[in-house]
Coordinates of N, CA, C and O in Angstrom, one line a residue:
X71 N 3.2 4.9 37.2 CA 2.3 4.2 36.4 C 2.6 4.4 34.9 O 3.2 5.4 34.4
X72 N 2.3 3.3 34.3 CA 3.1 3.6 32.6 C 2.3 4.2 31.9 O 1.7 4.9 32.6
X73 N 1.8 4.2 30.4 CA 1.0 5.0 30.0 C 0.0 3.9 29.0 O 0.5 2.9 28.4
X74 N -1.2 4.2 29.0 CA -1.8 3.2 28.4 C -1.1 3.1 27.0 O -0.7 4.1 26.4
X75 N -1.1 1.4 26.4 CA -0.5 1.3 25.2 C -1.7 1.8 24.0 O -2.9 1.8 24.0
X76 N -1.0 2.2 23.2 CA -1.6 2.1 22.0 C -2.1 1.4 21.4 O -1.3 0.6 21.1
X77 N -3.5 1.1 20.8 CA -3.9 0.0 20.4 C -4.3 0.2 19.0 O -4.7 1.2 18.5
X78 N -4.1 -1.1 18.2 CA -4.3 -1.5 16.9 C -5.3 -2.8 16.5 O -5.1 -4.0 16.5
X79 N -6.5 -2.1 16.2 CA -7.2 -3.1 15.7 C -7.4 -3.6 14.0 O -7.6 -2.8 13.0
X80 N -7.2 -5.1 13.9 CA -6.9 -5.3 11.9 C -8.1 -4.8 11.6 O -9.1 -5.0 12.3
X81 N -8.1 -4.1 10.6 CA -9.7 -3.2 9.9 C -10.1 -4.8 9.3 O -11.2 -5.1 9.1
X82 N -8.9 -5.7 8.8 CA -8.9 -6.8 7.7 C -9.2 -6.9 6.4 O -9.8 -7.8 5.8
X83 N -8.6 -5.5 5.9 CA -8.4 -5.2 4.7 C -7.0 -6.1 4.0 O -6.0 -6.5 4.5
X84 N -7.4 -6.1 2.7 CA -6.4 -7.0 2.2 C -5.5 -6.1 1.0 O -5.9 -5.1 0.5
X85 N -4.4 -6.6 0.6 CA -4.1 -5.2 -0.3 C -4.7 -5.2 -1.8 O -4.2 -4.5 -2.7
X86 N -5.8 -5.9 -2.0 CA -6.5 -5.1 -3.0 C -7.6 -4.2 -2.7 O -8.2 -3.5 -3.6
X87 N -7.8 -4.3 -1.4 CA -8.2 -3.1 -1.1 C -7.5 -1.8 -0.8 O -7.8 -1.1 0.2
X88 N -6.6 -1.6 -1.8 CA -5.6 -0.2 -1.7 C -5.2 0.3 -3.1 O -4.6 1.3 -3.3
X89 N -5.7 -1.0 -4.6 CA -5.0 -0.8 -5.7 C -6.2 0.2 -6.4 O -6.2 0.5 -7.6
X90 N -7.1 0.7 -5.6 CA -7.8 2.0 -6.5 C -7.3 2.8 -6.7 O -7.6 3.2 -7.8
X91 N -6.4 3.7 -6.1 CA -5.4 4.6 -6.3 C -3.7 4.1 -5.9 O -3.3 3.5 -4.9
X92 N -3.0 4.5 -6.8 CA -2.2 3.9 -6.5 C -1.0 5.1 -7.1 O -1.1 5.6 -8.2
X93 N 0.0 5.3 -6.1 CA 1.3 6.8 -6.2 C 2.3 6.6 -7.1 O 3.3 6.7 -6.4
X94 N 2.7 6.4 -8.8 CA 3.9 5.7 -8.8 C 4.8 7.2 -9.5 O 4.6 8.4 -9.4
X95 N 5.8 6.3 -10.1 CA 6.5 7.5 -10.5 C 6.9 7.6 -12.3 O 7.4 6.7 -13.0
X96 N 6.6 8.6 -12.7 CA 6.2 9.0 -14.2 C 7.6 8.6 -15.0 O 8.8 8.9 -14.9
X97 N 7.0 7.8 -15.8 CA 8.4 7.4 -16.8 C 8.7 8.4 -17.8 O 9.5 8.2 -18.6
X98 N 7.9 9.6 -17.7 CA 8.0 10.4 -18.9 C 9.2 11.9 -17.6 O 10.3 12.3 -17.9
X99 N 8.8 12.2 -16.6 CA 9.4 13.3 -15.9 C 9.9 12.9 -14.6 O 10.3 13.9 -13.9
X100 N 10.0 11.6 -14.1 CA 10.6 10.9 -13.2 C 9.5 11.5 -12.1 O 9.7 10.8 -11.1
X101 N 8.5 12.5 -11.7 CA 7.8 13.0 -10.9 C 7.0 11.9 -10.3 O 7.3 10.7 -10.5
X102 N 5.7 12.5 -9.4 CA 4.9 11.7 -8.8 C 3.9 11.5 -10.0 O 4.0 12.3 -11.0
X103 N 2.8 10.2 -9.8 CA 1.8 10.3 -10.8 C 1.0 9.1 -10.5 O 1.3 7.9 -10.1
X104 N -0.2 9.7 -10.7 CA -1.7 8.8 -9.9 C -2.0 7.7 -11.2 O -2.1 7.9 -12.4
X105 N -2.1 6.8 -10.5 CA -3.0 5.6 -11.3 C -4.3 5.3 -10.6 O -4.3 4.9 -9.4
X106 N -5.8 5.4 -11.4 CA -6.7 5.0 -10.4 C -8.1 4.5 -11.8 O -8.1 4.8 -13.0
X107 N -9.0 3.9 -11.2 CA -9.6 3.5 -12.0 C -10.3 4.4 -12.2 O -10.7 5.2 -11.3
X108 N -10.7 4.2 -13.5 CA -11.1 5.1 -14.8 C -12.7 5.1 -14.3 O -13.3 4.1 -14.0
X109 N -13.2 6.3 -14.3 CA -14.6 6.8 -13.8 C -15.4 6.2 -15.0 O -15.2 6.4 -16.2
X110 N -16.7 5.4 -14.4 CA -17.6 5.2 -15.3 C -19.2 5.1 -14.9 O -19.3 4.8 -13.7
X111 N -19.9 5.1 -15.3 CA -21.2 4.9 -15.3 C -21.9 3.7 -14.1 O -22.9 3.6 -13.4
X112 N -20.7 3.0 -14.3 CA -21.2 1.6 -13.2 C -20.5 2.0 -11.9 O -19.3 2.2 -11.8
X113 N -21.5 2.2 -11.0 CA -20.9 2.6 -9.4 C -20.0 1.6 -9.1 O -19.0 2.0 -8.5
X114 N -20.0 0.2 -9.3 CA -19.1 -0.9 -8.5 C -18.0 -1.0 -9.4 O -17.1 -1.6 -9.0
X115 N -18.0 -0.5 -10.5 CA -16.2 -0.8 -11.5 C -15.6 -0.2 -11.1 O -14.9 -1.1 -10.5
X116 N -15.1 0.9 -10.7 CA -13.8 0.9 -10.3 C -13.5 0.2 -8.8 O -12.3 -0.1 -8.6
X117 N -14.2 0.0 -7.9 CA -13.6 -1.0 -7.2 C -13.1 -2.8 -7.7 O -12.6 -3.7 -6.9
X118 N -13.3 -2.8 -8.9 CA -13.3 -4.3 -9.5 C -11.7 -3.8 -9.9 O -11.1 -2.8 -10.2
X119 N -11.4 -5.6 -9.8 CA -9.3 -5.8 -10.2 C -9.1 -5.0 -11.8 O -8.2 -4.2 -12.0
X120 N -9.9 -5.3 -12.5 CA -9.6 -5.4 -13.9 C -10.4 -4.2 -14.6 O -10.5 -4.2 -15.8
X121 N -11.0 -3.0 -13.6 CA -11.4 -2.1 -14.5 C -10.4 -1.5 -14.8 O -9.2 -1.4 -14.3
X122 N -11.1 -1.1 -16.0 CA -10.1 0.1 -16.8 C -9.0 1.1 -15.8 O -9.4 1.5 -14.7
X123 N -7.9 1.5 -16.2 CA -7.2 2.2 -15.0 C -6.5 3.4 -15.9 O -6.1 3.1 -17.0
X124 N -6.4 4.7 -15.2 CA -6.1 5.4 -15.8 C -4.4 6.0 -15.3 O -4.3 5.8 -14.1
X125 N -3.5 6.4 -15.8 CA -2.3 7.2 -15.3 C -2.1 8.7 -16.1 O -1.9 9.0 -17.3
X126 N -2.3 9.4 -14.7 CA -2.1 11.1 -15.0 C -1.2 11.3 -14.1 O -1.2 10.8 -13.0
X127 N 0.0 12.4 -14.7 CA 1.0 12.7 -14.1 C 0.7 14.4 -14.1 O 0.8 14.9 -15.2
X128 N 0.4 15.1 -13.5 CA 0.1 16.9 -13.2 C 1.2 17.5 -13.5 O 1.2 18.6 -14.0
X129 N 3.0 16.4 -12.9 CA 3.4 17.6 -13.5 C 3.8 18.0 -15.3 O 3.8 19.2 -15.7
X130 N 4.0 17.1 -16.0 CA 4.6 17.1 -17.7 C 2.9 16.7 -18.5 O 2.9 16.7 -19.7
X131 N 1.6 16.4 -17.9 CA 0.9 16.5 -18.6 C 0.4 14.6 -19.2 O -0.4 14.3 -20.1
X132 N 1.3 13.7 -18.4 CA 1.4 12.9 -19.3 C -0.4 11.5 -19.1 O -1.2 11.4 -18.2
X133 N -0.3 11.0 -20.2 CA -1.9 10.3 -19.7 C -1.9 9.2 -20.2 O -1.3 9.1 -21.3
X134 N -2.6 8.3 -19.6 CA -2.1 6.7 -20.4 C -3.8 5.6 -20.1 O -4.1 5.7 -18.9
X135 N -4.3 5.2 -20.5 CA -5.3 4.5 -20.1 C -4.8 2.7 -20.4 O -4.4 2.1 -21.4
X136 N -5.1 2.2 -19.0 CA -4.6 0.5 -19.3 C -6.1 -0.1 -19.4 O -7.0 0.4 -18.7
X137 N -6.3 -1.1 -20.2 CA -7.6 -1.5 -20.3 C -6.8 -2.9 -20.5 O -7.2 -3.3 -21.6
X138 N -6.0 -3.7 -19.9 CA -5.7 -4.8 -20.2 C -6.7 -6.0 -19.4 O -7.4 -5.7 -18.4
X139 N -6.4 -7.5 -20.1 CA -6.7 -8.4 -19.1 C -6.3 -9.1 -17.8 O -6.9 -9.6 -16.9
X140 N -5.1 -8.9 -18.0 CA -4.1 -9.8 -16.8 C -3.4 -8.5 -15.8 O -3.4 -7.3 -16.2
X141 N -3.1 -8.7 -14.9 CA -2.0 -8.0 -13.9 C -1.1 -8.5 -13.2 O -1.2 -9.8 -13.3
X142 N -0.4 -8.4 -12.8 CA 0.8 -8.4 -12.1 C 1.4 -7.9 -11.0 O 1.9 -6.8 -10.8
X143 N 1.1 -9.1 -10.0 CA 1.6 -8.2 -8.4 C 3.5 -8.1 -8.6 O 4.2 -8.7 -9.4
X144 N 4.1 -7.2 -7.4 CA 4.8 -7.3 -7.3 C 5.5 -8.5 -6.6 O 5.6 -8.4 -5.3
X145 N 6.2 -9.8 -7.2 CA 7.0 -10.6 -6.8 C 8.2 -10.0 -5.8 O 8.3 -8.8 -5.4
X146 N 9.3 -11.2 -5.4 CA 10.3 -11.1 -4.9 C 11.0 -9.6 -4.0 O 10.5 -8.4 -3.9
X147 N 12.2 -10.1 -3.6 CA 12.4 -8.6 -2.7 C 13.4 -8.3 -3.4 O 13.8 -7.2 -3.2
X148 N 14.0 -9.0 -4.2 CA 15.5 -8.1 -4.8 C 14.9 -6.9 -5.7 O 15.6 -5.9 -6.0
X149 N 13.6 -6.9 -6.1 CA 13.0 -5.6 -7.4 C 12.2 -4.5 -6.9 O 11.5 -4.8 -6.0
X150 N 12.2 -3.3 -7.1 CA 11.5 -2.9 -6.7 C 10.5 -3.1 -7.0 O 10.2 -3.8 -8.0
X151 N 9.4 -2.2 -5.9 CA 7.5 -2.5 -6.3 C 7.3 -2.0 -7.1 O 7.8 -0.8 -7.2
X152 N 6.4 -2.3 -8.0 CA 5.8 -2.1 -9.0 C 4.2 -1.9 -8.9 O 3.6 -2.5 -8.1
X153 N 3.4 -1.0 -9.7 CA 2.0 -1.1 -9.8 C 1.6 -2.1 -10.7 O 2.2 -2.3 -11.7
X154 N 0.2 -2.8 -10.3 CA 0.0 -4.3 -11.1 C -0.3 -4.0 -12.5 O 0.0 -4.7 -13.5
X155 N -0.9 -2.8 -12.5 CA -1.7 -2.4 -13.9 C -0.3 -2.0 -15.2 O -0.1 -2.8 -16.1
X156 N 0.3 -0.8 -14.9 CA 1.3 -0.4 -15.9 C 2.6 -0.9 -15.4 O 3.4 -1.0 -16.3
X157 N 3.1 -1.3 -14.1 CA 4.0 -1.5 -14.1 C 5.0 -0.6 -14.2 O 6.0 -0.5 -14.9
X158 N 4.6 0.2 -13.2 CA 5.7 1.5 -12.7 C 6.2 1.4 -11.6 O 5.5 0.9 -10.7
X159 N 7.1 1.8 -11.4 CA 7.9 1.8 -9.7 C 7.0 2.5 -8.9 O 6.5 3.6 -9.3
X160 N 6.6 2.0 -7.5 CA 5.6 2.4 -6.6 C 6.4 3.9 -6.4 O 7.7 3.8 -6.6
X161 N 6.1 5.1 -6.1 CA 6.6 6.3 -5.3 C 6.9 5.9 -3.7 O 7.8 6.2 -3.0
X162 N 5.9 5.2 -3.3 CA 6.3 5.0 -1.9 C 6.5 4.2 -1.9 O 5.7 3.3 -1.8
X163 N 8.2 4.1 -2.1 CA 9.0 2.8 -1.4 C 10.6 3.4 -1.2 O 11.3 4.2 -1.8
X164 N 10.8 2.7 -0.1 CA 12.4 2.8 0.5 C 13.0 1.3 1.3 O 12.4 0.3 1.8
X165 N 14.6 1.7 0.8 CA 14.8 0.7 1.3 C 15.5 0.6 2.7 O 16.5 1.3 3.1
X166 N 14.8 -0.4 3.3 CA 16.1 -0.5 5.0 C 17.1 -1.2 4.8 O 17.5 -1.5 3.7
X167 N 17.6 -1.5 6.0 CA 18.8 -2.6 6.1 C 17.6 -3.7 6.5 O 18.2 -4.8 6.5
X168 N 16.7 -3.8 6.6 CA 15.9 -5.4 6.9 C 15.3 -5.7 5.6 O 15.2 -6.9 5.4
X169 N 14.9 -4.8 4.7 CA 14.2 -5.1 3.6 C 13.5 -3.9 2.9 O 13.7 -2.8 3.3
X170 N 12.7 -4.2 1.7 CA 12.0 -2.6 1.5 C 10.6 -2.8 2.1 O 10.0 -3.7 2.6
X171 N 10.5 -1.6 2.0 CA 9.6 -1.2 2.8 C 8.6 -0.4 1.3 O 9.2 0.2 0.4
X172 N 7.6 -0.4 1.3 CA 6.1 0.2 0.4 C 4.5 0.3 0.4 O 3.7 -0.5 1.0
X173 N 4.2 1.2 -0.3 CA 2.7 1.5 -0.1 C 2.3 1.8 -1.4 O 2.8 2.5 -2.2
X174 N 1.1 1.1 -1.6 CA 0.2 1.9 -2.7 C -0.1 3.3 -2.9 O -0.1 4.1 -3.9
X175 N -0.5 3.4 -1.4 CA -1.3 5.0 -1.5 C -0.8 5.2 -0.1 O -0.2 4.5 0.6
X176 N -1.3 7.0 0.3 CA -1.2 7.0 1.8 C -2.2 6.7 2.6 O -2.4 7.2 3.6
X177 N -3.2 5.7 2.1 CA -3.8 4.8 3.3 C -3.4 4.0 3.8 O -3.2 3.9 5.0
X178 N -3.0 3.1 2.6 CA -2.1 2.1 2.9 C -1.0 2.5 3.6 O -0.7 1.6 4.4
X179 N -0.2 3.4 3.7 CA 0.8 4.0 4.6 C 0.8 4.1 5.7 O 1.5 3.6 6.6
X180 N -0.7 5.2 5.8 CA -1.3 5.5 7.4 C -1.3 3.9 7.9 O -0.5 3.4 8.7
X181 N -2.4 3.0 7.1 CA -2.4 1.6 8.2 C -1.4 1.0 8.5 O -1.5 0.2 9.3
X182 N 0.1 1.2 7.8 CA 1.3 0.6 8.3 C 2.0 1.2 9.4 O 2.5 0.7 10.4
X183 N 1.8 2.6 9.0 CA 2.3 3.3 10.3 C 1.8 3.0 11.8 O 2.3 2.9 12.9
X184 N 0.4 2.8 11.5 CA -0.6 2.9 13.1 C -0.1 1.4 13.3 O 0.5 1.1 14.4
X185 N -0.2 0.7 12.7 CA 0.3 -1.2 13.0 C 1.3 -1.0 13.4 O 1.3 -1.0 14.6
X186 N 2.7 -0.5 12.8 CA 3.8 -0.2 13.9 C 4.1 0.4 15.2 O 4.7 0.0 16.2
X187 N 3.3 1.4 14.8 CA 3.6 2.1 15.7 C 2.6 1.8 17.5 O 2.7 2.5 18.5
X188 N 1.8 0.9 17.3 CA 0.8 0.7 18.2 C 1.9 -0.7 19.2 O 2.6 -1.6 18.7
X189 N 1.6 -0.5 20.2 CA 1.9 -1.1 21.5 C 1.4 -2.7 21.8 O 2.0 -3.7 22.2
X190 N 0.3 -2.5 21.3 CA -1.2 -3.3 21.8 C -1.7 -3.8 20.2 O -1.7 -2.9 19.3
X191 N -2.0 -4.9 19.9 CA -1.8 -4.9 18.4 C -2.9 -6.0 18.3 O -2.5 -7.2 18.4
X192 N -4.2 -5.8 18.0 CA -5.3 -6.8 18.2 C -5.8 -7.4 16.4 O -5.9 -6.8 15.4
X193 N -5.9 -8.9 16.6 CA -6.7 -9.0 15.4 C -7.9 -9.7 15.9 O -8.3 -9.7 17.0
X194 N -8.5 -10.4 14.7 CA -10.2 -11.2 14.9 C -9.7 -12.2 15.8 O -8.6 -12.7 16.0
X195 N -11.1 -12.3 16.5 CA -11.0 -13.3 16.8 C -10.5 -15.2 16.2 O -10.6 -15.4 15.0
X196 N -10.0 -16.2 17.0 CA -10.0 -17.3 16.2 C -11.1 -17.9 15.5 O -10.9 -18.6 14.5
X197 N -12.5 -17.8 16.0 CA -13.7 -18.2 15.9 C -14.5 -17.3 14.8 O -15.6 -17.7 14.4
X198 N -13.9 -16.0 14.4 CA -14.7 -15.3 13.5 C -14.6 -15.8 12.2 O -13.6 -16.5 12.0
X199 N -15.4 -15.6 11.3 CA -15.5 -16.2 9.9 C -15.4 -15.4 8.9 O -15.9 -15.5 7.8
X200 N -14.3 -14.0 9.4 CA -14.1 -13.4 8.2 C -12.8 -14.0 7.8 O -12.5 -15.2 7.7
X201 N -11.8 -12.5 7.4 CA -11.0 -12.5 6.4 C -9.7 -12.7 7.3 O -9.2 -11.8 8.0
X202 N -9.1 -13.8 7.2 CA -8.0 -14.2 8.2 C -6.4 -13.5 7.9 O -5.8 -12.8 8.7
X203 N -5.9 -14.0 6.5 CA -5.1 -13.4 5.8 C -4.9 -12.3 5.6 O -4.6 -12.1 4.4
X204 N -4.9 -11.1 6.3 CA -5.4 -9.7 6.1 C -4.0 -9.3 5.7 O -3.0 -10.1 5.9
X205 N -3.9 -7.7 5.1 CA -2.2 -7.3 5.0 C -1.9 -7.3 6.2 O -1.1 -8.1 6.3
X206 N -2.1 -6.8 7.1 CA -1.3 -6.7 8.4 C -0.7 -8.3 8.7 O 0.5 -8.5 9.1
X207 N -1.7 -9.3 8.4 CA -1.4 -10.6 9.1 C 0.0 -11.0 8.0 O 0.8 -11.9 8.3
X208 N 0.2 -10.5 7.0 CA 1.0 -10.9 5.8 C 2.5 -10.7 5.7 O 3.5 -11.3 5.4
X209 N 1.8 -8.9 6.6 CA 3.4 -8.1 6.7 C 4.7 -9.2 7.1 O 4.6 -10.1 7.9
X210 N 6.1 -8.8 6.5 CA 7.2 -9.7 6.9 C 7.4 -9.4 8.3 O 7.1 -8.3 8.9
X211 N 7.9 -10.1 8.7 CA 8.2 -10.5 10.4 C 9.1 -9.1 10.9 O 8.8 -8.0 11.4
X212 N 10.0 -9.4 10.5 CA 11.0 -7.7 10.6 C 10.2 -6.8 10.5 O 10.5 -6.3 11.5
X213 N 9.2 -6.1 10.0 CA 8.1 -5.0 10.3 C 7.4 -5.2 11.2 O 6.7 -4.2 11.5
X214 N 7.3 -6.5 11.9 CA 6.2 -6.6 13.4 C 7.0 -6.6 14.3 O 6.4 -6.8 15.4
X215 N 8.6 -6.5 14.3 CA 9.1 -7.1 15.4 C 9.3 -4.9 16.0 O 9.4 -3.8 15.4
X216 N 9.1 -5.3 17.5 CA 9.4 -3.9 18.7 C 10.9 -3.3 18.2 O 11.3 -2.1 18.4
X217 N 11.7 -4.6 17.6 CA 12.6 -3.9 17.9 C 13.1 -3.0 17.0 O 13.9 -2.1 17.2
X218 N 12.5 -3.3 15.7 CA 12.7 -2.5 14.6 C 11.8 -1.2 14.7 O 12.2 -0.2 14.1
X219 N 10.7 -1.1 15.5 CA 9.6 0.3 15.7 C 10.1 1.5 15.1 O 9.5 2.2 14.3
X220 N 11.3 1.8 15.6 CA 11.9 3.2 15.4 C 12.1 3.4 13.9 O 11.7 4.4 13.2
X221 N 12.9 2.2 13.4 CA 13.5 2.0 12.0 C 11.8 2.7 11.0 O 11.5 3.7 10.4
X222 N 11.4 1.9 11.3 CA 10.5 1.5 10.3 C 9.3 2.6 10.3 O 8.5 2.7 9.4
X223 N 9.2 3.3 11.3 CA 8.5 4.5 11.1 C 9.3 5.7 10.7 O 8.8 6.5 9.9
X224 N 10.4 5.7 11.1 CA 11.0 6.5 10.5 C 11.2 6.3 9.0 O 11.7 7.2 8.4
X225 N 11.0 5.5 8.5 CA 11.1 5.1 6.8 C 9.7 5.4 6.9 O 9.6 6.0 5.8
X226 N 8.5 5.4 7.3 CA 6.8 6.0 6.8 C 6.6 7.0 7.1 O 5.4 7.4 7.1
X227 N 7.8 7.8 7.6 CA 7.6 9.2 7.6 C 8.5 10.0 6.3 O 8.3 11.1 5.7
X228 N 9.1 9.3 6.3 CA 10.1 9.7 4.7 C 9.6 9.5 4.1 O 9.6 10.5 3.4
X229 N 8.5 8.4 3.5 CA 7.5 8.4 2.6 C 6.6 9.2 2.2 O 6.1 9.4 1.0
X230 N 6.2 9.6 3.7 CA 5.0 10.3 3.9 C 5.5 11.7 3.5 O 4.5 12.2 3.0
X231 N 6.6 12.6 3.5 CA 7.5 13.5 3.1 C 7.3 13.4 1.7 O 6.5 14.1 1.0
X232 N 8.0 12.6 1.2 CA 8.2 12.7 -0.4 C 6.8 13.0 -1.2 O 6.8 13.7 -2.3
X233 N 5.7 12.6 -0.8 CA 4.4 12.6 -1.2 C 4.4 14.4 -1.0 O 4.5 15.2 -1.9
X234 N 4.3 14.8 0.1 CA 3.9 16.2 0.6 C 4.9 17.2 -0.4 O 4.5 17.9 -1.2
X235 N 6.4 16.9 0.0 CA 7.5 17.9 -1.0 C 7.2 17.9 -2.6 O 7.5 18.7 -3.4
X236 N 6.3 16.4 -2.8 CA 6.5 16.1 -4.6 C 5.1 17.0 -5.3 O 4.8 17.2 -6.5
X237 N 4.2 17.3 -4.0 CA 3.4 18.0 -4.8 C 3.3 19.3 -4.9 O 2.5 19.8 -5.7

């Protein structure tokens, strides 16, 4: 008898639901370094696109506050990812032979890993009236396909490494 599969259900989170914290890497000591929105008085701002956003790096001390209007997703596959706010190279990203591979944070990580890594891979119904477009539904085809499984967790475990060794 085989073993029951693993199952994945879409939470149908979208990826701005992952830019509150976000891992990149310090232009001042090339280290790890958090961007996240800037703590304030209004409980719902920092989940908003355009609050204020802060970048602290722990290890050289460095600190930067963005209070701009516009942002900027990461385009195209030839560049690396970038954070929308300052525009630093994501920390978690690597590249395969199918494409790169990245995460904002390690939630966003964990949910790429469990979507790969799952057997059984469920989303909403056709008839529900939520959120159709979800990241999972977005991800490129080469990251959903079985045959890549191995590849591609093993690149979200490397990620998931660099985060643990960099602190």
């Amino acid at each position: 008898m085989s073993p029951e599969p693993t199952r994945f259900r879409d939470p149908r989170s979208t990826a701005y639901d992952f830019i509150g914290s976000v891992l990149v890497t310090c232009p001042r000591c090339t280290r790890i370094a958090h961007v996240e929105a800037h703590r304030t008085t209004e409980e719902a701002l920092p989940t908003r696109l355009f609050a204020p956003r802060r970048l602290v790096c722990r290890a050289c001390g460095l600190s930067r506050t963005w209070q701009g209007r516009s942002i900027e997703f990461s385009g195209g596959r030839h560049s690396p990812a970038r954070d929308p706010y300052f525009r630093l190279p994501l920390w978690l990203q690597v590249e395969t032979r199918h494409g790169g591979l990245w995460a904002y944070n390690l939630e966003q990580l964990d949910l790429l890993g469990r979507f790969v890594g799952a057997s059984l891979r469920e989303r909403a119904p056709w008839y529900d009236t939520g959120q159709k477009m979800t990241y999972v539904a977005r991800l490129p085809t080469w990251i959903k396909n079985a045959k890549n499984r191995d590849e591609v967790l093993r690149a979200v475990d490397r990620l998931r490494a660099s985060v643990v060794t960099a602190g």
